[in-house]
Amino acid sequence: MLGRLRNGVRFAILSRRGSEPGVALLMRNEGGFIAEHRPGERGLAHLIEHIVFHSPVADAPDDFDHLERLGMPLTLPAPTAGSTSWRETNYYLSTRSAAPKDLDVLLGLFRDAATNMTLRTDAVDASRGEVVREMAEKKTGNDIYARYIAAVAPGSPNDVIDAQNSADVPIASIDTIRALYHRLYQPQNMMIVVVGNIDAGTVRTLIEKRFGDWKQAVPASRPTAVPTVRRDHIRPISFSALPQARRAVLMTVVMPTPAAPSSRDSQLRADLMDLLVARAVNSRLQALQPHSAAEKTGMFIENGDQGHRQIMVWDRYAGDQWPSAVAGLKGAMCTLSSDGFTEKEWALAKQNLLSDLAHRAAAMPGMPNVDVAKDLSHAVADGRGLISPDERLRHARKMLPAIDVRLGSKWWHRQWGSGVEHLRVEAPELGSVADPISAIRVAAKGSDTLCTLQ
């Protein structure tokens, strides 16, 4: 059941049976790091996420840890119950029961989090400490990832937004935090998702009860424009010589996030083509190194979660073997671009995909409700349908016989050719090389007779 209350709050309710005793509740606020566009706001959406679990609320001004104190007896323990990305903040709980009275209490806590936090100083300061420690623990990894994105997808959200290394979090005033809170936490920016063995009509009534009277407190602002990949800034080669980085050779093609599908069938077809081609490319790469571990080489498609679509192939080489890894990966991609897939590769890809989808369908009843709720929230936000594994399997059985190797090769040429190709080498040994870019170019041309790296 999908819908929107009169004030703009969206909801998505999915009834499913499973082995869990309760249901998943998720509240999504459309306003992550990308909405922090005023001076001094960088990282504060993440800070607010932490404050929600500590702040007293207007009806209980002395109740520190209000959400946790009332919510924990009704919920299962979880490693995390909140997250903030460039585009949204999520809060998610798994309940101990599916009783409507318990769901009502937890939805009431979500409403308190959305509208009634007092942002008391001690709650804010406790949250600052948590976020500062979290940023410090992740700083090295965030820096490495930021440098990678700056090379392969310059101009995309994760390149231009540095909220994970914010200097504003320790010093932002309560007034600045409160202003962002009231600007972001508005009914038109909120989505409630409930997944589990529940009656959808009953849950909709509970959502209406808790959120239906929420009135917009500030004028609606225009959505912040999403930065797009700067194709002209993508360099053909980049490298990392950090000693703590992974040892990997990566080839990527990055392009803007595709538009939402026009129909459920078109979404299914696009999803299955991504899955099918990934398996065909993986077969090609693994056949070239038959004695290597399965995850040493591979292909990955990231479709929009970071603000762009990325196709990546990799070789996680060992020791100081980056030159041969570069030559091998570059040569494999050149051959694939010129010749396409073989009949054998394509048949094996179809066989593997059907097997994988059957396995996913069989495992679906054991998938936690909260994971389904996350997938559902992303699908609704993106204008896509939530495709179940068994539906995807049924569609694949009908569709795959009509997709021959010629169509697969055509898809690859169109997709790989529509972006800007980038070669990246991550190797500590490059720190002692006078001109790493030239060295990488020489290695790439070692077996490159079919295409040229500029």
Short mmCIF file of C-alpha atoms in Angstrom, two decimals, residues 1-431:
data_model
loop_
_atom_site.label_atom_id
_atom_site.label_comp_id
_atom_site.label_asym_id
_atom_site.label_seq_id
_atom_site.Cartn_x
_atom_site.Cartn_y
_atom_site.Cartn_z
CA MET A 1 0.00 0.00 0.00
CA LEU A 2 1.53 3.27 -1.17
CA GLY A 3 0.11 6.69 -0.44
CA ARG A 4 0.55 10.24 0.74
CA LEU A 5 -1.24 12.05 3.56
CA ARG A 6 -2.80 15.44 2.83
CA ASN A 7 0.13 17.23 4.46
CA GLY A 8 2.64 15.50 2.16
CA VAL A 9 3.89 12.64 4.36
CA ARG A 10 4.42 9.58 2.17
CA PHE A 11 3.91 6.03 3.39
CA ALA A 12 4.65 2.54 2.10
CA ILE A 13 3.21 -0.53 3.84
CA LEU A 14 4.14 -4.07 2.86
CA SER A 15 2.48 -7.11 4.41
CA ARG A 16 4.69 -10.19 4.44
CA ARG A 17 4.93 -13.31 6.54
CA GLY A 18 8.23 -14.41 7.96
CA SER A 19 9.89 -15.89 10.99
CA GLU A 20 10.37 -12.56 12.77
CA PRO A 21 8.19 -11.87 15.81
CA GLY A 22 7.51 -8.28 14.83
CA VAL A 23 7.75 -5.78 12.01
CA ALA A 24 10.13 -3.16 10.67
CA LEU A 25 9.45 0.54 11.05
CA LEU A 26 11.43 3.06 9.00
CA MET A 27 11.26 6.85 8.88
CA ARG A 28 13.07 8.50 5.99
CA ASN A 29 13.82 12.22 5.82
CA GLU A 30 14.65 13.52 2.35
CA GLY A 31 17.43 15.87 3.33
CA GLY A 32 20.92 14.58 3.86
CA PHE A 33 24.28 16.23 3.31
CA ILE A 34 23.14 17.77 0.02
CA ALA A 35 20.69 20.02 1.88
CA GLU A 36 23.43 21.53 4.08
CA HIS A 37 23.95 24.52 1.83
CA ARG A 38 24.17 27.32 4.40
CA PRO A 39 27.44 28.37 6.09
CA GLY A 40 28.27 26.31 9.18
CA GLU A 41 25.85 23.45 8.39
CA ARG A 42 28.22 20.83 6.99
CA GLY A 43 27.69 17.49 8.74
CA LEU A 44 24.75 18.66 10.85
CA ALA A 45 22.20 16.32 9.21
CA HIS A 46 24.31 13.47 10.58
CA LEU A 47 24.49 15.21 13.96
CA ILE A 48 20.70 15.57 14.08
CA GLU A 49 20.40 11.84 13.39
CA HIS A 50 22.35 11.18 16.60
CA ILE A 51 20.52 13.85 18.59
CA VAL A 52 17.19 12.14 17.86
CA PHE A 53 18.19 9.22 20.09
CA HIS A 54 19.17 11.45 23.03
CA SER A 55 17.06 14.60 22.99
CA PRO A 56 14.13 15.13 25.32
CA VAL A 57 10.91 16.13 23.57
CA ALA A 58 8.42 18.90 24.23
CA ASP A 59 6.05 16.66 26.20
CA ALA A 60 8.89 15.19 28.29
CA PRO A 61 11.48 17.99 28.63
CA ASP A 62 13.49 16.19 31.34
CA ASP A 63 13.59 12.76 29.65
CA PHE A 64 17.13 12.34 28.29
CA ASP A 65 17.39 9.43 25.78
CA HIS A 66 13.62 9.69 25.30
CA LEU A 67 13.41 7.57 22.12
CA GLU A 68 15.72 4.88 23.44
CA ARG A 69 14.09 4.67 26.89
CA LEU A 70 10.59 4.18 25.51
CA GLY A 71 11.55 2.34 22.35
CA MET A 72 14.04 -0.26 23.56
CA PRO A 73 11.51 -2.38 25.53
CA LEU A 74 9.47 -2.69 22.33
CA THR A 75 12.29 -3.28 19.84
CA LEU A 76 14.99 -5.83 19.08
CA PRO A 77 18.62 -4.80 19.61
CA ALA A 78 20.37 -3.73 16.40
CA PRO A 79 23.94 -2.69 15.53
CA THR A 80 22.60 0.55 14.04
CA ALA A 81 19.25 2.31 14.01
CA GLY A 82 20.06 5.35 11.89
CA SER A 83 22.08 6.46 8.88
CA THR A 84 22.68 9.65 6.90
CA SER A 85 23.81 9.85 3.28
CA TRP A 86 24.15 12.65 0.75
CA ARG A 87 20.40 12.53 0.05
CA GLU A 88 18.53 11.28 3.15
CA THR A 89 18.50 10.31 6.82
CA ASN A 90 16.90 7.02 7.85
CA TYR A 91 15.73 5.74 11.22
CA TYR A 92 14.82 2.05 11.39
CA LEU A 93 13.56 -0.24 14.15
CA SER A 94 12.59 -3.91 14.38
CA THR A 95 9.79 -4.54 16.86
CA ARG A 96 9.37 -7.42 19.28
CA SER A 97 5.70 -7.84 18.36
CA ALA A 98 3.21 -6.83 15.68
CA ALA A 99 0.64 -5.58 18.19
CA PRO A 100 -0.98 -2.34 16.96
CA LYS A 101 -0.54 -0.72 20.39
CA ASP A 102 3.23 -1.24 20.21
CA LEU A 103 3.41 0.05 16.66
CA ASP A 104 1.42 3.10 17.75
CA VAL A 105 3.94 3.90 20.51
CA LEU A 106 6.88 3.62 18.12
CA LEU A 107 5.21 5.69 15.42
CA GLY A 108 4.58 8.26 18.13
CA LEU A 109 8.30 8.28 18.90
CA PHE A 110 9.02 8.84 15.21
CA ARG A 111 6.62 11.78 15.25
CA ASP A 112 8.41 13.18 18.33
CA ALA A 113 11.72 12.81 16.49
CA ALA A 114 10.33 14.65 13.48
CA THR A 115 8.66 17.58 15.25
CA ASN A 116 9.14 17.76 19.01
CA MET A 117 12.84 17.51 19.88
CA THR A 118 13.96 20.20 22.33
CA LEU A 119 17.63 19.95 21.26
CA ARG A 120 18.68 20.38 24.89
CA THR A 121 22.35 21.29 25.25
CA ASP A 122 23.43 18.10 27.03
CA ALA A 123 21.78 15.94 24.34
CA VAL A 124 23.42 17.96 21.59
CA ASP A 125 26.85 17.81 23.24
CA ALA A 126 26.61 14.04 23.81
CA SER A 127 25.74 13.62 20.14
CA ARG A 128 28.58 15.88 19.04
CA GLY A 129 31.02 13.61 20.84
CA GLU A 130 29.60 10.52 19.12
CA VAL A 131 29.77 12.06 15.65
CA VAL A 132 33.27 13.50 16.18
CA ARG A 133 34.54 10.07 17.29
CA GLU A 134 32.81 8.39 14.36
CA MET A 135 34.35 10.85 11.90
CA ALA A 136 37.78 10.30 13.44
CA GLU A 137 37.46 6.51 13.18
CA LYS A 138 36.41 6.71 9.53
CA LYS A 139 38.57 9.62 8.42
CA THR A 140 41.24 7.58 6.64
CA GLY A 141 38.68 5.48 4.80
CA ASN A 142 36.60 8.52 3.92
CA ASP A 143 39.67 10.32 2.58
CA ILE A 144 40.66 7.35 0.42
CA TYR A 145 37.14 7.03 -0.95
CA ALA A 146 36.87 10.77 -1.58
CA ARG A 147 40.08 10.71 -3.63
CA TYR A 148 38.77 7.77 -5.62
CA ILE A 149 35.44 9.47 -6.38
CA ALA A 150 37.22 12.73 -7.27
CA ALA A 151 39.09 10.80 -9.95
CA VAL A 152 36.37 8.58 -11.42
CA ALA A 153 33.24 10.73 -10.84
CA PRO A 154 34.26 14.38 -10.36
CA GLY A 155 31.34 16.68 -9.66
CA SER A 156 29.07 13.94 -8.27
CA PRO A 157 27.60 14.32 -4.75
CA ASN A 158 30.19 12.17 -3.02
CA ASP A 159 32.94 14.24 -4.62
CA VAL A 160 31.67 17.73 -3.80
CA ILE A 161 30.18 16.99 -0.35
CA ASP A 162 32.70 16.53 2.48
CA ALA A 163 30.23 16.25 5.36
CA GLN A 164 31.88 13.12 6.75
CA ASN A 165 34.94 15.19 7.64
CA SER A 166 33.03 18.19 8.96
CA ALA A 167 34.65 20.94 11.03
CA ASP A 168 31.20 22.41 11.78
CA VAL A 169 29.93 19.56 13.98
CA PRO A 170 32.06 20.41 17.08
CA ILE A 171 31.27 24.12 17.02
CA ALA A 172 27.81 24.63 15.46
CA SER A 173 25.45 26.62 17.66
CA ILE A 174 22.14 25.23 18.87
CA ASP A 175 20.41 27.90 16.79
CA THR A 176 22.17 26.69 13.61
CA ILE A 177 21.30 23.06 14.36
CA ARG A 178 17.69 23.96 15.18
CA ALA A 179 17.31 25.98 11.97
CA LEU A 180 18.46 23.03 9.85
CA TYR A 181 16.25 20.64 11.83
CA HIS A 182 13.14 22.73 11.23
CA ARG A 183 14.01 23.28 7.58
CA LEU A 184 14.55 19.59 6.81
CA TYR A 185 12.05 17.88 9.07
CA GLN A 186 8.88 18.91 7.27
CA PRO A 187 5.97 16.65 6.26
CA GLN A 188 6.69 16.90 2.53
CA ASN A 189 10.21 15.52 3.20
CA MET A 190 9.12 12.51 5.26
CA MET A 191 8.29 8.90 4.44
CA ILE A 192 7.07 6.18 6.81
CA VAL A 193 7.65 2.55 5.83
CA VAL A 194 6.22 -0.47 7.67
CA VAL A 195 7.02 -4.06 6.67
CA GLY A 196 5.88 -7.28 8.35
CA ASN A 197 2.95 -9.50 9.20
CA ILE A 198 0.45 -6.69 9.64
CA ASP A 199 -2.87 -5.47 8.29
CA ALA A 200 -2.09 -2.63 5.92
CA GLY A 201 -5.33 -0.78 6.63
CA THR A 202 -4.71 -0.83 10.38
CA VAL A 203 -1.18 0.48 9.95
CA ARG A 204 -2.34 3.23 7.61
CA THR A 205 -4.80 4.37 10.29
CA LEU A 206 -1.98 4.48 12.86
CA ILE A 207 0.20 6.55 10.50
CA GLU A 208 -2.69 8.95 9.89
CA LYS A 209 -3.26 9.24 13.64
CA ARG A 210 0.37 10.09 14.40
CA PHE A 211 1.31 12.16 11.35
CA GLY A 212 -1.94 13.42 9.85
CA ASP A 213 -2.15 16.63 11.91
CA TRP A 214 1.47 17.66 11.25
CA LYS A 215 1.41 21.10 9.68
CA GLN A 216 4.21 22.62 7.65
CA ALA A 217 6.15 24.94 9.98
CA VAL A 218 8.27 26.81 7.45
CA PRO A 219 7.75 27.60 3.77
CA ALA A 220 8.65 24.72 1.49
CA SER A 221 12.03 25.18 -0.13
CA ARG A 222 12.97 24.04 -3.58
CA PRO A 223 14.81 20.70 -3.64
CA THR A 224 18.55 21.18 -3.80
CA ALA A 225 19.87 20.40 -7.26
CA VAL A 226 21.86 17.17 -7.36
CA PRO A 227 25.41 17.71 -8.66
CA THR A 228 26.15 15.76 -11.81
CA VAL A 229 29.30 14.07 -13.02
CA ARG A 230 31.66 16.40 -14.87
CA ARG A 231 32.59 14.26 -17.84
CA ASP A 232 35.18 16.76 -18.99
CA HIS A 233 36.98 16.48 -15.64
CA ILE A 234 37.36 12.70 -15.68
CA ARG A 235 41.01 11.95 -16.28
CA PRO A 236 41.97 8.77 -18.17
CA ILE A 237 44.35 7.59 -15.41
CA SER A 238 44.64 8.07 -11.65
CA PHE A 239 46.54 6.31 -8.88
CA SER A 240 46.85 5.96 -5.13
CA ALA A 241 50.17 5.18 -3.46
CA LEU A 242 48.88 5.24 0.13
CA PRO A 243 50.30 2.34 2.17
CA GLN A 244 46.91 1.68 3.83
CA ALA A 245 44.95 1.54 0.56
CA ARG A 246 43.90 -1.67 -1.14
CA ARG A 247 46.01 -3.27 -3.88
CA ALA A 248 43.76 -3.08 -6.90
CA VAL A 249 43.54 -2.15 -10.54
CA LEU A 250 40.15 -0.70 -11.46
CA MET A 251 38.61 0.28 -14.77
CA THR A 252 35.43 2.33 -14.55
CA VAL A 253 32.89 4.02 -16.73
CA VAL A 254 30.70 6.60 -15.00
CA MET A 255 27.59 8.26 -16.38
CA PRO A 256 24.61 10.21 -15.00
CA THR A 257 21.98 8.26 -13.09
CA PRO A 258 19.41 6.95 -15.59
CA ALA A 259 15.84 8.22 -15.44
CA ALA A 260 13.25 6.22 -13.53
CA PRO A 261 11.83 3.38 -15.65
CA SER A 262 8.62 4.08 -17.54
CA SER A 263 7.02 0.79 -16.48
CA ARG A 264 7.55 -2.20 -14.25
CA ASP A 265 8.46 -4.32 -17.28
CA SER A 266 11.12 -1.85 -18.40
CA GLN A 267 12.56 -1.82 -14.87
CA LEU A 268 12.65 -5.61 -14.77
CA ARG A 269 14.33 -5.78 -18.15
CA ALA A 270 16.96 -3.19 -17.21
CA ASP A 271 17.67 -4.90 -13.87
CA LEU A 272 18.02 -8.31 -15.49
CA MET A 273 20.33 -7.00 -18.21
CA ASP A 274 22.60 -5.52 -15.54
CA LEU A 275 22.65 -8.84 -13.69
CA LEU A 276 23.15 -10.89 -16.84
CA VAL A 277 26.00 -8.83 -18.28
CA ALA A 278 27.78 -8.72 -14.92
CA ARG A 279 27.85 -12.51 -14.89
CA ALA A 280 29.10 -12.68 -18.47
CA VAL A 281 31.93 -10.24 -17.73
CA ASN A 282 32.81 -12.10 -14.53
CA SER A 283 33.05 -15.33 -16.53
CA ARG A 284 35.42 -13.64 -18.98
CA LEU A 285 37.68 -12.28 -16.25
CA GLN A 286 37.75 -15.49 -14.23
CA ALA A 287 38.50 -17.58 -17.31
CA LEU A 288 41.61 -15.46 -17.87
CA GLN A 289 42.81 -16.33 -14.35
CA PRO A 290 41.34 -19.79 -13.72
CA HIS A 291 43.51 -20.57 -10.70
CA SER A 292 42.76 -17.34 -8.81
CA ALA A 293 40.24 -16.87 -6.02
CA ALA A 294 36.71 -16.08 -7.18
CA GLU A 295 36.75 -12.49 -5.87
CA LYS A 296 40.18 -11.57 -7.24
CA THR A 297 38.62 -10.22 -10.42
CA GLY A 298 35.07 -9.16 -11.11
CA MET A 299 32.53 -6.60 -12.23
CA PHE A 300 30.16 -4.37 -10.29
CA ILE A 301 27.38 -2.00 -11.34
CA GLU A 302 26.35 0.80 -9.00
CA ASN A 303 23.12 2.31 -10.20
CA GLY A 304 22.47 5.72 -8.72
CA ASP A 305 23.02 5.33 -4.97
CA GLN A 306 26.01 7.70 -5.13
CA GLY A 307 24.45 10.11 -7.60
CA HIS A 308 25.72 8.43 -10.75
CA ARG A 309 25.78 5.10 -12.54
CA GLN A 310 29.13 3.33 -12.44
CA ILE A 311 30.32 0.17 -14.15
CA MET A 312 33.53 -1.15 -12.59
CA VAL A 313 35.82 -4.05 -13.37
CA TRP A 314 38.70 -4.89 -11.05
CA ASP A 315 41.71 -7.05 -10.39
CA ARG A 316 42.84 -7.32 -6.77
CA TYR A 317 46.41 -8.31 -7.54
CA ALA A 318 48.94 -9.60 -5.01
CA GLY A 319 52.42 -8.35 -4.17
CA ASP A 320 53.93 -5.92 -6.66
CA GLN A 321 52.11 -7.30 -9.70
CA TRP A 322 50.22 -4.14 -10.61
CA PRO A 323 51.83 -3.82 -14.11
CA SER A 324 50.66 -7.27 -15.22
CA ALA A 325 47.25 -6.66 -13.64
CA VAL A 326 46.94 -3.40 -15.59
CA ALA A 327 47.91 -5.06 -18.86
CA GLY A 328 45.60 -8.01 -18.28
CA LEU A 329 42.54 -5.99 -17.30
CA LYS A 330 43.03 -3.42 -20.05
CA GLY A 331 43.55 -6.14 -22.64
CA ALA A 332 40.42 -8.00 -21.50
CA MET A 333 38.28 -4.86 -21.81
CA CYS A 334 39.73 -4.05 -25.24
CA THR A 335 38.93 -7.54 -26.50
CA LEU A 336 35.43 -7.40 -25.07
CA SER A 337 34.80 -4.00 -26.66
CA SER A 338 35.94 -5.19 -30.07
CA ASP A 339 34.57 -8.74 -30.17
CA GLY A 340 31.72 -8.83 -27.66
CA PHE A 341 30.73 -11.93 -25.70
CA THR A 342 31.08 -15.49 -26.90
CA GLU A 343 28.13 -17.88 -27.20
CA LYS A 344 29.59 -19.97 -24.38
CA GLU A 345 29.99 -17.00 -22.03
CA TRP A 346 26.46 -15.83 -22.71
CA ALA A 347 24.91 -19.26 -22.17
CA LEU A 348 26.83 -19.68 -18.91
CA ALA A 349 25.74 -16.21 -17.78
CA LYS A 350 22.08 -17.11 -18.33
CA GLN A 351 22.50 -20.38 -16.47
CA ASN A 352 24.25 -18.70 -13.53
CA LEU A 353 21.71 -15.90 -13.35
CA LEU A 354 18.75 -18.27 -13.19
CA SER A 355 20.51 -20.28 -10.49
CA ASP A 356 21.29 -17.15 -8.47
CA LEU A 357 17.74 -15.82 -8.78
CA ALA A 358 16.30 -19.16 -7.69
CA HIS A 359 18.59 -19.11 -4.66
CA ARG A 360 17.53 -15.54 -3.80
CA ALA A 361 13.85 -16.43 -4.14
CA ALA A 362 14.29 -19.41 -1.83
CA ALA A 363 16.13 -17.27 0.72
CA MET A 364 13.66 -14.38 0.60
CA PRO A 365 11.46 -15.54 3.51
CA GLY A 366 14.50 -15.25 5.77
CA MET A 367 15.35 -11.69 4.71
CA PRO A 368 14.90 -9.37 7.73
CA ASN A 369 11.94 -7.02 7.55
CA VAL A 370 14.18 -4.01 8.15
CA ASP A 371 16.27 -4.82 5.05
CA VAL A 372 13.09 -5.09 2.97
CA ALA A 373 11.93 -1.75 4.42
CA LYS A 374 15.20 -0.09 3.37
CA ASP A 375 14.87 -1.47 -0.16
CA LEU A 376 11.24 -0.36 -0.32
CA SER A 377 12.05 3.18 0.85
CA HIS A 378 14.74 3.55 -1.82
CA ALA A 379 12.44 2.21 -4.52
CA VAL A 380 9.61 4.59 -3.61
CA ALA A 381 11.99 7.56 -3.41
CA ASP A 382 13.42 6.71 -6.85
CA GLY A 383 10.07 6.14 -8.51
CA ARG A 384 10.76 2.43 -8.98
CA GLY A 385 8.82 -0.66 -8.02
CA LEU A 386 10.08 -3.09 -5.37
CA ILE A 387 10.69 -6.26 -7.38
CA SER A 388 10.59 -9.45 -5.36
CA PRO A 389 13.09 -12.23 -6.13
CA ASP A 390 10.37 -14.64 -7.24
CA GLU A 391 8.89 -12.06 -9.63
CA ARG A 392 12.34 -11.38 -11.06
CA LEU A 393 12.91 -15.13 -11.46
CA ARG A 394 9.60 -15.60 -13.30
CA HIS A 395 10.39 -12.68 -15.59
CA ALA A 396 13.90 -13.99 -16.26
CA ARG A 397 12.59 -17.41 -17.29
CA LYS A 398 10.35 -15.73 -19.85
CA MET A 399 12.79 -13.09 -21.06
CA LEU A 400 16.20 -14.76 -21.23
CA PRO A 401 15.51 -17.18 -24.12
CA ALA A 402 14.86 -14.16 -26.38
CA ILE A 403 18.09 -12.36 -25.45
CA ASP A 404 20.87 -13.75 -27.60
CA VAL A 405 24.58 -13.03 -27.44
CA ARG A 406 24.26 -10.36 -30.11
CA LEU A 407 21.94 -8.31 -27.91
CA GLY A 408 24.24 -8.81 -24.94
CA SER A 409 27.27 -7.55 -26.85
CA LYS A 410 25.27 -4.60 -28.18
CA TRP A 411 24.24 -3.70 -24.61
CA TRP A 412 27.87 -3.80 -23.49
CA HIS A 413 29.08 -1.61 -26.34
CA ARG A 414 26.33 0.94 -25.69
CA GLN A 415 26.73 1.03 -21.90
CA TRP A 416 30.54 0.96 -21.69
CA GLY A 417 30.79 3.41 -24.56
CA SER A 418 28.30 5.90 -23.11
CA GLY A 419 30.55 6.92 -20.23
CA VAL A 420 34.15 8.08 -19.84
CA GLU A 421 36.62 5.24 -19.34
CA HIS A 422 39.02 5.60 -16.43
CA LEU A 423 41.93 3.41 -15.32
CA ARG A 424 42.95 3.56 -11.67
CA VAL A 425 45.83 1.79 -9.95
CA GLU A 426 46.10 1.56 -6.17
CA ALA A 427 49.59 0.37 -5.25
CA PRO A 428 51.94 1.45 -2.42
CA GLU A 429 54.87 0.75 -4.76
CA LEU A 430 53.89 3.73 -6.90
CA GLY A 431 55.14 5.99 -4.11
#
